[in-house]
PDB file of N, CA, C and O in Angstrom:
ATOM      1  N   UNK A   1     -43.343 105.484   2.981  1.00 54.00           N
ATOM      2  CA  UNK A   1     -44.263 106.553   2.624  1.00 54.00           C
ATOM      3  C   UNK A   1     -43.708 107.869   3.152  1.00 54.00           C
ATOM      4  O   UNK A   1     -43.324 107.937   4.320  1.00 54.00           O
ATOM      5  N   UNK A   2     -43.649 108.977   2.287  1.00 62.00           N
ATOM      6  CA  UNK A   2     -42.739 110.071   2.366  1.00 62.00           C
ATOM      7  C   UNK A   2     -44.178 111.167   2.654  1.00 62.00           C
ATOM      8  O   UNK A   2     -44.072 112.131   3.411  1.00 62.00           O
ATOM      9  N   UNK A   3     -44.911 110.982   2.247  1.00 67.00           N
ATOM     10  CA  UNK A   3     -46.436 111.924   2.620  1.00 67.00           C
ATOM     11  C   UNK A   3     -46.109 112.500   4.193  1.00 67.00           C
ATOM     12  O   UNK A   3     -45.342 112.161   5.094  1.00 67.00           O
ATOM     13  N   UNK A   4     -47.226 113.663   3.986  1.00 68.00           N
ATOM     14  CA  UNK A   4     -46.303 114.962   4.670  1.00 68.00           C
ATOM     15  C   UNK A   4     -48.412 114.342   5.892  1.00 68.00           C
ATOM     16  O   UNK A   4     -49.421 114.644   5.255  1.00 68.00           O
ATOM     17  N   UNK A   5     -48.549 113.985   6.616  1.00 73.00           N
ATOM     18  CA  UNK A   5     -49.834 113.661   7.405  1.00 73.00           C
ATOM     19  C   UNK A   5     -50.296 114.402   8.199  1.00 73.00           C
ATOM     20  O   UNK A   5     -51.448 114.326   8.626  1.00 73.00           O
ATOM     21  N   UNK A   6     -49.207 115.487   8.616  1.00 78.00           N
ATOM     22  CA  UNK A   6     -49.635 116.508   9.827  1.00 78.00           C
ATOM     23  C   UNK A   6     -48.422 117.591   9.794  1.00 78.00           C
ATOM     24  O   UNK A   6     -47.366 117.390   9.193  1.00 78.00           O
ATOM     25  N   UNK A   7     -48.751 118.861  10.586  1.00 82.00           N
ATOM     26  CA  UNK A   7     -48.010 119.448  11.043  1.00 82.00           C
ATOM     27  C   UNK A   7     -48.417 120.649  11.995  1.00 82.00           C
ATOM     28  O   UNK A   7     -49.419 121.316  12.254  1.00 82.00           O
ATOM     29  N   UNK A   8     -47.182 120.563  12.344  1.00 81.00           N
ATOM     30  CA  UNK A   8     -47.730 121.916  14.218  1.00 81.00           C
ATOM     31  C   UNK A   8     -47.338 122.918  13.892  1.00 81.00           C
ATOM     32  O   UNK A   8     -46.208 122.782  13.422  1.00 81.00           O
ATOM     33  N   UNK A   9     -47.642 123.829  13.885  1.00 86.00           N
ATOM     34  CA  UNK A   9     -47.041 125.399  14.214  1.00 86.00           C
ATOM     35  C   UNK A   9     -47.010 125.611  15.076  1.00 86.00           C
ATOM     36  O   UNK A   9     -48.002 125.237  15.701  1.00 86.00           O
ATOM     37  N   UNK A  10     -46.177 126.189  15.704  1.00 84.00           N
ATOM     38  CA  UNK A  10     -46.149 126.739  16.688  1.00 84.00           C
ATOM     39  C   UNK A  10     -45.329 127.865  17.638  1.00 84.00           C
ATOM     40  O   UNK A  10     -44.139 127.630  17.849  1.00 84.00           O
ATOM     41  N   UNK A  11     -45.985 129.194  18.272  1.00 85.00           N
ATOM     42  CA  UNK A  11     -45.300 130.071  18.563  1.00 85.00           C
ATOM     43  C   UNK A  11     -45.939 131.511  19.227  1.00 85.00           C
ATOM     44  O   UNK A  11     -47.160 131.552  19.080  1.00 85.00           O
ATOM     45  N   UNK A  12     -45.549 132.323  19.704  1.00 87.00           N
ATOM     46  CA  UNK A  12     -46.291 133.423  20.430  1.00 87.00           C
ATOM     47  C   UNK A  12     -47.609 134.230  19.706  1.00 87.00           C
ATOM     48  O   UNK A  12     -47.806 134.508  18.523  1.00 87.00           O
ATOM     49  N   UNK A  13     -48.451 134.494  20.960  1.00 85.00           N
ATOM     50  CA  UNK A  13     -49.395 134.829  19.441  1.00 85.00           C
ATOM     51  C   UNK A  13     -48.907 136.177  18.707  1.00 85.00           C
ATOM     52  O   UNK A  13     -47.828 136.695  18.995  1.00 85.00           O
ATOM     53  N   UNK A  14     -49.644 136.626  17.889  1.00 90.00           N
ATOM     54  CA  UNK A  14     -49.577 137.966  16.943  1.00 90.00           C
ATOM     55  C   UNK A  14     -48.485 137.771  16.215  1.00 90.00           C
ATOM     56  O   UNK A  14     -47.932 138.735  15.685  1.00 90.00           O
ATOM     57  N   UNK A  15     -47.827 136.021  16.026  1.00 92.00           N
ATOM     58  CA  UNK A  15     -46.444 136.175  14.507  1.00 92.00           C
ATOM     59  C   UNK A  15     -47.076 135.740  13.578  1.00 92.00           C
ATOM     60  O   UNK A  15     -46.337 134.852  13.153  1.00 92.00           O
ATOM     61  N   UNK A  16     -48.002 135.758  12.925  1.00 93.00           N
ATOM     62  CA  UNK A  16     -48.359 135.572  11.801  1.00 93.00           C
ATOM     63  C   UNK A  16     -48.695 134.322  11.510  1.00 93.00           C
ATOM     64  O   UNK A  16     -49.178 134.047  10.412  1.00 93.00           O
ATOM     65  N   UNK A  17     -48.427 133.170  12.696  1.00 91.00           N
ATOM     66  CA  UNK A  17     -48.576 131.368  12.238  1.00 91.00           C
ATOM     67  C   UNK A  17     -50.017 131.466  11.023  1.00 91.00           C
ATOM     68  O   UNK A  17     -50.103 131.231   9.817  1.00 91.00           O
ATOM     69  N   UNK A  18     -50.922 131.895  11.989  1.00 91.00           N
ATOM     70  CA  UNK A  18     -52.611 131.831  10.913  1.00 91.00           C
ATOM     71  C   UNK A  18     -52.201 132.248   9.873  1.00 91.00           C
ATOM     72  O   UNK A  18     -51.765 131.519   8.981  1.00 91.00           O
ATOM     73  N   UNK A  19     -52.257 133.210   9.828  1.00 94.00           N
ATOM     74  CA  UNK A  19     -51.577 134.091   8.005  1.00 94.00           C
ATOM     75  C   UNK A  19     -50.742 133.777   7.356  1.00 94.00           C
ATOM     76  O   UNK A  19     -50.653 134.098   6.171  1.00 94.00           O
ATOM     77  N   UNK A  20     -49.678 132.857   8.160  1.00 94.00           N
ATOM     78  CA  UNK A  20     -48.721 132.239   7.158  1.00 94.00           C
ATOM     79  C   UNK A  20     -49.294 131.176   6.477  1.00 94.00           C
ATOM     80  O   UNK A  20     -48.842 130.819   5.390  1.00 94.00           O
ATOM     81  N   UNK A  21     -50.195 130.660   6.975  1.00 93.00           N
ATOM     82  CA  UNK A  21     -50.441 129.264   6.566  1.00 93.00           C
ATOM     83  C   UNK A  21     -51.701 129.312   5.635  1.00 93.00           C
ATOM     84  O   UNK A  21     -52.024 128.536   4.735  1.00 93.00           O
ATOM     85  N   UNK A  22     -52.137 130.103   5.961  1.00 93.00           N
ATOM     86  CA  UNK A  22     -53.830 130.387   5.076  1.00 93.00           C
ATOM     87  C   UNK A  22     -53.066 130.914   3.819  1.00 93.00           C
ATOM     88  O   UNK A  22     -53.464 130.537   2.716  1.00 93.00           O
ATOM     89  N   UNK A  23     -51.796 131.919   3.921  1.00 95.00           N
ATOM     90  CA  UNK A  23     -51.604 132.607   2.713  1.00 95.00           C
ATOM     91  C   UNK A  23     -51.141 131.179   1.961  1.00 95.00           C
ATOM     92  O   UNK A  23     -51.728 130.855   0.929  1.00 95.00           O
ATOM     93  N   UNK A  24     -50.493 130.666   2.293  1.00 94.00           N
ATOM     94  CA  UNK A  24     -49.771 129.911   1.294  1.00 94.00           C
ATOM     95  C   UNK A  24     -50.763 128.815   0.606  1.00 94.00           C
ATOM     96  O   UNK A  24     -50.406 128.346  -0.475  1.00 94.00           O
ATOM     97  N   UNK A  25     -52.219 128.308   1.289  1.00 93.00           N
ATOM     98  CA  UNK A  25     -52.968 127.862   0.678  1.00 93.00           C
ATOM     99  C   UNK A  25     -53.194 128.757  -0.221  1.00 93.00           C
ATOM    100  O   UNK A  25     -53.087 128.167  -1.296  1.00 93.00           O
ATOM    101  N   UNK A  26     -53.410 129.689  -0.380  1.00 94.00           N
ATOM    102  CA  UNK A  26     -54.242 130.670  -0.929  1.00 94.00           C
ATOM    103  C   UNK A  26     -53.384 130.722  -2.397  1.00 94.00           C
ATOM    104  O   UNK A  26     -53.823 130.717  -3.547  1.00 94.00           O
ATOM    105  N   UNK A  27     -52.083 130.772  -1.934  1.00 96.00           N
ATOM    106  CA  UNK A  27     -50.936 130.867  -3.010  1.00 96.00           C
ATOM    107  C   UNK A  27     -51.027 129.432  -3.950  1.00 96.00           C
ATOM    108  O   UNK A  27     -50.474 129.393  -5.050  1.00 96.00           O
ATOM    109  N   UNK A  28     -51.727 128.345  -3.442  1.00 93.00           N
ATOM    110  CA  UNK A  28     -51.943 126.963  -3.865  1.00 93.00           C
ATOM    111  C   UNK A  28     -52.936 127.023  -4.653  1.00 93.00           C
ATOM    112  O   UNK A  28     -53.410 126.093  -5.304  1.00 93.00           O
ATOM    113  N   UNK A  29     -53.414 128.539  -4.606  1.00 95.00           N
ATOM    114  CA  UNK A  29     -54.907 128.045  -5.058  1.00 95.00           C
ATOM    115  C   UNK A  29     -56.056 127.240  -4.604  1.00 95.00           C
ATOM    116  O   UNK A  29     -57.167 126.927  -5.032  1.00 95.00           O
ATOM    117  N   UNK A  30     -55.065 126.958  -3.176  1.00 92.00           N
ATOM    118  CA  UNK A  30     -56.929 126.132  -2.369  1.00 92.00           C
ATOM    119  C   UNK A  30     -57.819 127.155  -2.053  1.00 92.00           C
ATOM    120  O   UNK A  30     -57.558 128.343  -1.860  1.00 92.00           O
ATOM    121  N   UNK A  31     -59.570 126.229  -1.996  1.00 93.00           N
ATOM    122  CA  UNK A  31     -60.307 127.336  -1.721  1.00 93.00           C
ATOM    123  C   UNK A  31     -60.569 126.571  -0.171  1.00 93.00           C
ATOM    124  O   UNK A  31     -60.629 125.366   0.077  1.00 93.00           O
ATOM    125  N   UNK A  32     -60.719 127.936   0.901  1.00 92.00           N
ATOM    126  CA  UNK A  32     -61.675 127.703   2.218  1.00 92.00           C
ATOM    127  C   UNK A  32     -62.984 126.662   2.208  1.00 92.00           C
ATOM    128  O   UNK A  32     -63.804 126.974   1.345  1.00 92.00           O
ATOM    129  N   UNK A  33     -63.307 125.592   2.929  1.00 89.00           N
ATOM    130  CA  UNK A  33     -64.414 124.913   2.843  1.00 89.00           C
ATOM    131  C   UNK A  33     -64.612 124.031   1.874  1.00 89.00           C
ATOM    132  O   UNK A  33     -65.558 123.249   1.970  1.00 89.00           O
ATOM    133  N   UNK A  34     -63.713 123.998   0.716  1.00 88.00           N
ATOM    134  CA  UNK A  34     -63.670 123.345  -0.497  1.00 88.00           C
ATOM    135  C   UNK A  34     -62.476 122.434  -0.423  1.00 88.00           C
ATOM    136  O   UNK A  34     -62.585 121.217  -0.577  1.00 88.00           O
ATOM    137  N   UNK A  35     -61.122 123.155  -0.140  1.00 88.00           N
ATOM    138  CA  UNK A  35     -59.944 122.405  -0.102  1.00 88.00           C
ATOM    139  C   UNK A  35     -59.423 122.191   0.979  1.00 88.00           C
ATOM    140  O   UNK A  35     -58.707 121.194   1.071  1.00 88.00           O
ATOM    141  N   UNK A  36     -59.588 122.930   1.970  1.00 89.00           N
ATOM    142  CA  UNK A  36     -59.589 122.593   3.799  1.00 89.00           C
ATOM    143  C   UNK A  36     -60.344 123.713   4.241  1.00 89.00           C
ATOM    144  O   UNK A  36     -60.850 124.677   3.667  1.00 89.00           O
ATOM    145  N   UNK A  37     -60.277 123.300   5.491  1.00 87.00           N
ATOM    146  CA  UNK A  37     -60.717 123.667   6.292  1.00 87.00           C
ATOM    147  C   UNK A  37     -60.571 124.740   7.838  1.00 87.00           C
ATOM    148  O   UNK A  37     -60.030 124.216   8.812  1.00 87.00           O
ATOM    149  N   UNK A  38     -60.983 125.935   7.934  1.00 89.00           N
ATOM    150  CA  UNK A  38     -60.624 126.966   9.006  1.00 89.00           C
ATOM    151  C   UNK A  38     -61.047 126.437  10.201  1.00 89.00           C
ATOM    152  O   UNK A  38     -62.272 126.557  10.205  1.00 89.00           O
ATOM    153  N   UNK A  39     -60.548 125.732  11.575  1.00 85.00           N
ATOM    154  CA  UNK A  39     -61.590 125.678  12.431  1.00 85.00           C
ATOM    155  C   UNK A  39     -60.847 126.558  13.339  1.00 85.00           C
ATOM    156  O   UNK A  39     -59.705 126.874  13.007  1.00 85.00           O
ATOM    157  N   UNK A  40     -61.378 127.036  14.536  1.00 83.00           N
ATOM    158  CA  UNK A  40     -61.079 128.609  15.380  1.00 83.00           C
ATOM    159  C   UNK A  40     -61.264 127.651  16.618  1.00 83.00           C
ATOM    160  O   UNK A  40     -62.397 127.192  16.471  1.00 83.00           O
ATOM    161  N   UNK A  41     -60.800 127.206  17.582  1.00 74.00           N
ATOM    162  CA  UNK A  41     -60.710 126.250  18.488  1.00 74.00           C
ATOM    163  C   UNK A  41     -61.754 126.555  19.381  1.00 74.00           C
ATOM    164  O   UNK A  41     -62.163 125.525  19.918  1.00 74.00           O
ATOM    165  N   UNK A  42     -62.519 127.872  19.859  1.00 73.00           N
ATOM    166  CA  UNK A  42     -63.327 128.729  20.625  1.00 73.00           C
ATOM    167  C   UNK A  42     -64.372 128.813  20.053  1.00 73.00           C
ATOM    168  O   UNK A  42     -65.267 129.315  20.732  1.00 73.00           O
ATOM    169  N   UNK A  43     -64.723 128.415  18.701  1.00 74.00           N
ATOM    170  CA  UNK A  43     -66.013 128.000  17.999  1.00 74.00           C
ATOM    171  C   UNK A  43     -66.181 126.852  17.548  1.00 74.00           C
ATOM    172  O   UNK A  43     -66.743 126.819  16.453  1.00 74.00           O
ATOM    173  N   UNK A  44     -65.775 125.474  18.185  1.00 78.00           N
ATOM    174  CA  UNK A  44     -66.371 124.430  18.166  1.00 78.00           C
ATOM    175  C   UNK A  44     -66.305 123.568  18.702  1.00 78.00           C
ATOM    176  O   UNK A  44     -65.177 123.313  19.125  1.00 78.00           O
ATOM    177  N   UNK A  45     -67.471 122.537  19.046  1.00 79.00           N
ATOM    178  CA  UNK A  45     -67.687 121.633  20.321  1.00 79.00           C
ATOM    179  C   UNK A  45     -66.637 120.434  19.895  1.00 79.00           C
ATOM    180  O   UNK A  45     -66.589 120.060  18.723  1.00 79.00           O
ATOM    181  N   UNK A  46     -65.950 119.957  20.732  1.00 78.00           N
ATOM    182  CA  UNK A  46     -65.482 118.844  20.547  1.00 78.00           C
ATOM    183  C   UNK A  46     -66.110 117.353  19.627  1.00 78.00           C
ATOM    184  O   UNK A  46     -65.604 116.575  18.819  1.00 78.00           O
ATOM    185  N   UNK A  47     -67.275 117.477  20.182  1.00 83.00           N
ATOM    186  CA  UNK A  47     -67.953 116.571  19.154  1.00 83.00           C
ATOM    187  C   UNK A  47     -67.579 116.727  18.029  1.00 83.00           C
ATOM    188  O   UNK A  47     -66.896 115.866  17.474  1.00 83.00           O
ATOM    189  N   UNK A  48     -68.095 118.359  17.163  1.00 83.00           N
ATOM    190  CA  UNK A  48     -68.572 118.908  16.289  1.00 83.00           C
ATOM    191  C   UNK A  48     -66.943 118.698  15.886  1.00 83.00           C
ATOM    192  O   UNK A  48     -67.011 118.541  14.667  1.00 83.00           O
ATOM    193  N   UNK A  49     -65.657 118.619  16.221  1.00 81.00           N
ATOM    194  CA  UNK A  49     -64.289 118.843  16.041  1.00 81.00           C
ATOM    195  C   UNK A  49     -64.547 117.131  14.990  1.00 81.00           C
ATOM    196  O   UNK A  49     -64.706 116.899  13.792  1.00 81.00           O
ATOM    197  N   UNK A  50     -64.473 116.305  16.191  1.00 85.00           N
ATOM    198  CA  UNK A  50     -64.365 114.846  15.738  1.00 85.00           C
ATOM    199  C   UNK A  50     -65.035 114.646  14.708  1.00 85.00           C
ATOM    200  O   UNK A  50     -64.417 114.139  13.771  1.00 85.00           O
ATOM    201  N   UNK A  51     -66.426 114.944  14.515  1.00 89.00           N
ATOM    202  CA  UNK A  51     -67.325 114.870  13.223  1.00 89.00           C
ATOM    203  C   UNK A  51     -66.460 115.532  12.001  1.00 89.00           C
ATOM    204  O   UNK A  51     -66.297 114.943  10.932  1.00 89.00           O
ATOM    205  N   UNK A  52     -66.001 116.642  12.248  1.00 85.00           N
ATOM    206  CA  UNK A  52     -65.396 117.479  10.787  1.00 85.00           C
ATOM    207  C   UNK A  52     -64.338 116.539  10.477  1.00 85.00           C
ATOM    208  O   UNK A  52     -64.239 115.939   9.406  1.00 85.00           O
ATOM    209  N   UNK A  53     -63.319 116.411  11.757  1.00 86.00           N
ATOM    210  CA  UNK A  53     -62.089 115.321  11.463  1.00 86.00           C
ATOM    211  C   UNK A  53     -62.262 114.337  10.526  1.00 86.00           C
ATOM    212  O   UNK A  53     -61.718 114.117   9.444  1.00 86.00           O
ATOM    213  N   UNK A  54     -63.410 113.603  11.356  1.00 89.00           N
ATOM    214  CA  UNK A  54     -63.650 112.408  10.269  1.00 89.00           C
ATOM    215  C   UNK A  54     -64.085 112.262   8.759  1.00 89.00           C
ATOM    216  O   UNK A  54     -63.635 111.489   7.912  1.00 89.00           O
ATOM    217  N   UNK A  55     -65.278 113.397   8.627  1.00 88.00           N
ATOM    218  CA  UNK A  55     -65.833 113.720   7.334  1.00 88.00           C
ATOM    219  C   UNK A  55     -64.677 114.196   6.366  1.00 88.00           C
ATOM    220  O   UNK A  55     -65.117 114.735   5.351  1.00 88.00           O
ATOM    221  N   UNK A  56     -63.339 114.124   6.444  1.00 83.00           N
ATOM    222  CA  UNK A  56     -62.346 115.356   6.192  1.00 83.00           C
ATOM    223  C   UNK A  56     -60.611 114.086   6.253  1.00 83.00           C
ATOM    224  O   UNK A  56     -59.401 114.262   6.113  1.00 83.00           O
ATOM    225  N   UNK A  57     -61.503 112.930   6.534  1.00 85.00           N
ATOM    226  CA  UNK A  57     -60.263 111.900   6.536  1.00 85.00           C
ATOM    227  C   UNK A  57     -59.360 111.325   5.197  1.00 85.00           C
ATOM    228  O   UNK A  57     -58.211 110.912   5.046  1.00 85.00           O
ATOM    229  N   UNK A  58     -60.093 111.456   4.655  1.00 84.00           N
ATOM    230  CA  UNK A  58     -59.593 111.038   2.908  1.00 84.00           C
ATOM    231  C   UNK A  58     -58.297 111.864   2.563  1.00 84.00           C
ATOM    232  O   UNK A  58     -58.234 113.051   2.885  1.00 84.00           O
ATOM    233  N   UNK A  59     -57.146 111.161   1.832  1.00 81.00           N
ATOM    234  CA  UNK A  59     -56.271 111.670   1.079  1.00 81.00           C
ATOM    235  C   UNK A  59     -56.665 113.220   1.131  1.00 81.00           C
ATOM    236  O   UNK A  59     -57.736 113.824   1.199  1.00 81.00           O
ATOM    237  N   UNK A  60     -55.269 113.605   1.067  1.00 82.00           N
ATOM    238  CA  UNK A  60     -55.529 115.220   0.377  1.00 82.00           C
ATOM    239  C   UNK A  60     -56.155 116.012   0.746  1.00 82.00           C
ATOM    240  O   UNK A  60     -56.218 117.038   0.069  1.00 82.00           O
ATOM    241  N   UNK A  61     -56.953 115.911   2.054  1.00 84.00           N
ATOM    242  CA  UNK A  61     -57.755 116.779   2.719  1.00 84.00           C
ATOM    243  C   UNK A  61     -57.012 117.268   4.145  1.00 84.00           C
ATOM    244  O   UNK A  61     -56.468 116.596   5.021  1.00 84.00           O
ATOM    245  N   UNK A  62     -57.241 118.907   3.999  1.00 88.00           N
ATOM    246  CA  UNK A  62     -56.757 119.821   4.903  1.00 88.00           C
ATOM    247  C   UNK A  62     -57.626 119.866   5.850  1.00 88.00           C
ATOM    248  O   UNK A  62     -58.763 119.644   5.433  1.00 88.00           O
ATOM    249  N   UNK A  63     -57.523 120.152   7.452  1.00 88.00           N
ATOM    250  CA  UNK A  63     -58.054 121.308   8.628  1.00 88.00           C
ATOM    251  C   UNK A  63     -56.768 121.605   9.094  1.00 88.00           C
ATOM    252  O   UNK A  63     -55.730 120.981   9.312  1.00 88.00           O
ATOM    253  N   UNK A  64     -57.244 122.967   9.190  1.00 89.00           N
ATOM    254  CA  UNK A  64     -56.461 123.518  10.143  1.00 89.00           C
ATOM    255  C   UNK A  64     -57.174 124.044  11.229  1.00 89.00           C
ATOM    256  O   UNK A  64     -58.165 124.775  11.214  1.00 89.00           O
ATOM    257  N   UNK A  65     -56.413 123.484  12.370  1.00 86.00           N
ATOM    258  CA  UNK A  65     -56.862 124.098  13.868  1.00 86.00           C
ATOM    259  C   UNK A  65     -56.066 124.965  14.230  1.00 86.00           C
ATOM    260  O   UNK A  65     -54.860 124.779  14.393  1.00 86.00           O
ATOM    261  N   UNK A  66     -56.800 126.247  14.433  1.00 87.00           N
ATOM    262  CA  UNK A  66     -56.407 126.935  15.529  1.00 87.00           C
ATOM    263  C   UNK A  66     -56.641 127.283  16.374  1.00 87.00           C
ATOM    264  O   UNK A  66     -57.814 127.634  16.497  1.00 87.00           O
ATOM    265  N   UNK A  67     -55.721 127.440  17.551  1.00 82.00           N
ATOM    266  CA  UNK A  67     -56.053 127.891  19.001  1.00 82.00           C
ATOM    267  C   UNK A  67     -57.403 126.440  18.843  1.00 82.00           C
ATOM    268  O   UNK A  67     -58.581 126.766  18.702  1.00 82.00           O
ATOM    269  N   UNK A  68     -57.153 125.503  18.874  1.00 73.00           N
ATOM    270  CA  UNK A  68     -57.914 124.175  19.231  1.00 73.00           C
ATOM    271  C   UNK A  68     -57.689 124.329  20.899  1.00 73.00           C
ATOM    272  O   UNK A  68     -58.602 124.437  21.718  1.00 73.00           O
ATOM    273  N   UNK A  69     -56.190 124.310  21.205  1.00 71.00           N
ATOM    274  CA  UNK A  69     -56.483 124.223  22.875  1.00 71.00           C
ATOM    275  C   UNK A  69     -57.731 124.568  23.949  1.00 71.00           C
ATOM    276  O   UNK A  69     -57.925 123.958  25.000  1.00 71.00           O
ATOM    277  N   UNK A  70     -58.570 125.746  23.410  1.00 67.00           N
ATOM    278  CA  UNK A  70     -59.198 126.485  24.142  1.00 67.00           C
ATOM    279  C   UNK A  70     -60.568 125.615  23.709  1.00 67.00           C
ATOM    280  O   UNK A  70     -61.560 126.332  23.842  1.00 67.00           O
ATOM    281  N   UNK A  71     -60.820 124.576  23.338  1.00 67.00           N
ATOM    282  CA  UNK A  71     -61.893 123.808  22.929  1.00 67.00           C
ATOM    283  C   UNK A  71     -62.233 123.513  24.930  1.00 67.00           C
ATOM    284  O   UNK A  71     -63.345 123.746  25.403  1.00 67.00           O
ATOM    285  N   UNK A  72     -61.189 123.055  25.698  1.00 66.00           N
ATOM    286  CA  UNK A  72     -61.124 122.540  26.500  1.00 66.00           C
ATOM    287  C   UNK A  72     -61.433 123.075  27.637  1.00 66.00           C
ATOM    288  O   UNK A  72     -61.654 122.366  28.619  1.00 66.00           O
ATOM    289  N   UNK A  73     -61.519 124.916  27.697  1.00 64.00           N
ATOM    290  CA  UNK A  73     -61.910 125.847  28.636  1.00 64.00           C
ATOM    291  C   UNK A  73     -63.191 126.466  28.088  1.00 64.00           C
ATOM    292  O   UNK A  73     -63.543 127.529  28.600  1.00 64.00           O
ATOM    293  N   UNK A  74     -64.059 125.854  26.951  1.00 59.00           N
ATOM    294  CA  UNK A  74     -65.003 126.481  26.729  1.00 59.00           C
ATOM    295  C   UNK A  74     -66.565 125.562  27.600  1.00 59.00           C
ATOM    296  O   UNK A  74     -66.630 124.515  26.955  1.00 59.00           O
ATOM    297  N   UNK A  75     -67.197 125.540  28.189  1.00 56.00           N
ATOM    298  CA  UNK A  75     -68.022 124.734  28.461  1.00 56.00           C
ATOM    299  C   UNK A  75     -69.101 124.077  27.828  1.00 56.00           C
ATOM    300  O   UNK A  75     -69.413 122.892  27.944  1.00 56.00           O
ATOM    301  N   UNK A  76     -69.827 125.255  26.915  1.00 56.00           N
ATOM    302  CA  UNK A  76     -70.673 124.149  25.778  1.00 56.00           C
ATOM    303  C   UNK A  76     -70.072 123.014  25.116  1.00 56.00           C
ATOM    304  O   UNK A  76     -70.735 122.071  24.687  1.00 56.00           O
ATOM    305  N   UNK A  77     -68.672 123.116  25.023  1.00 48.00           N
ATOM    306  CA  UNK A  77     -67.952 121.925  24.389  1.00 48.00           C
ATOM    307  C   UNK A  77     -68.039 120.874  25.114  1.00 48.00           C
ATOM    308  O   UNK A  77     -68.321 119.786  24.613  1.00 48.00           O
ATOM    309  N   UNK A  78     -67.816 121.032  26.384  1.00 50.00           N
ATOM    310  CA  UNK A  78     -67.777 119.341  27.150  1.00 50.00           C
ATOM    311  C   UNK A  78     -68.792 119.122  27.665  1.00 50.00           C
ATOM    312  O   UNK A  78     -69.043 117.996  28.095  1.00 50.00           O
ATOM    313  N   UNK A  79     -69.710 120.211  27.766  1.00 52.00           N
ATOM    314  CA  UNK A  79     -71.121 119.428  28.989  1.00 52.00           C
ATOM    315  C   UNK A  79     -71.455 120.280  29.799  1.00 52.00           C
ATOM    316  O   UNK A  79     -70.535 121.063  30.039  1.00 52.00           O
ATOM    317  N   UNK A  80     -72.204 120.441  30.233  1.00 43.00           N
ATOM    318  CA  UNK A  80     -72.781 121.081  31.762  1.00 43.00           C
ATOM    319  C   UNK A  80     -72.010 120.665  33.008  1.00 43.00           C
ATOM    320  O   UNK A  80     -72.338 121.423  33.921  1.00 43.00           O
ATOM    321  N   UNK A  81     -71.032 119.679  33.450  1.00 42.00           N
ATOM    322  CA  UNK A  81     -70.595 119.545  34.284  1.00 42.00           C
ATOM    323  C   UNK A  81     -69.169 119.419  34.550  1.00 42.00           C
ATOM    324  O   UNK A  81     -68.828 118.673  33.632  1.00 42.00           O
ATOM    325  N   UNK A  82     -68.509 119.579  34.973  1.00 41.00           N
ATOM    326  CA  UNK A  82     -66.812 119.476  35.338  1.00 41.00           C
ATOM    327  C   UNK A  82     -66.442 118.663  36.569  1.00 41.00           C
ATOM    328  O   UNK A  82     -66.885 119.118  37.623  1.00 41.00           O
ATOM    329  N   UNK A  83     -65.738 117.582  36.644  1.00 41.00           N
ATOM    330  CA  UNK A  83     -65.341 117.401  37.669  1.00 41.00           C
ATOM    331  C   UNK A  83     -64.058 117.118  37.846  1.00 41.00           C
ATOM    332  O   UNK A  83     -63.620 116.918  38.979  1.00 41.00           O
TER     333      UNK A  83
END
């Protein structure tokens, strides 16, 4: 199986990774919310991450995460407590 399943970008911020990648959907003719998906890593709970993941598992279906890392320094995402 030659299918393309994932891929990373990656690189300093302000080079364009987001914009490169949204444009070229865009150039595909995918639509936002219809053909994948925008998630902003600082607006959503980890739960809420896993739920989209899954709903979003089928063939042919896009997310893109960005800046996902910061899911992990936000606190509504994990809980009220840290240890």
């Amino acid at each position: 199986n030659t299918a393309l399943n994932g891929l990373i970008v990656t690189g300093n911020a302000g080079m364009g990774k987001t914009r490169s990648v949204k444009k070229a959907l865009d150039d595909a003719n995918y639509i936002e919310n219809e053909d994948y998906h925008y998630v902003k890593g600082s607006s959503i709970s980890a739960v809420a991450l896993f739920a989209l993941l899954w709903q979003n598992r089928e063939k042919g279906k896009i997310t893109i995460l960005d800046d996902v890392d910061e899911i992990k320094f936000n606190q509504s995402t994990i809980g009220s407590s840290t240890k």
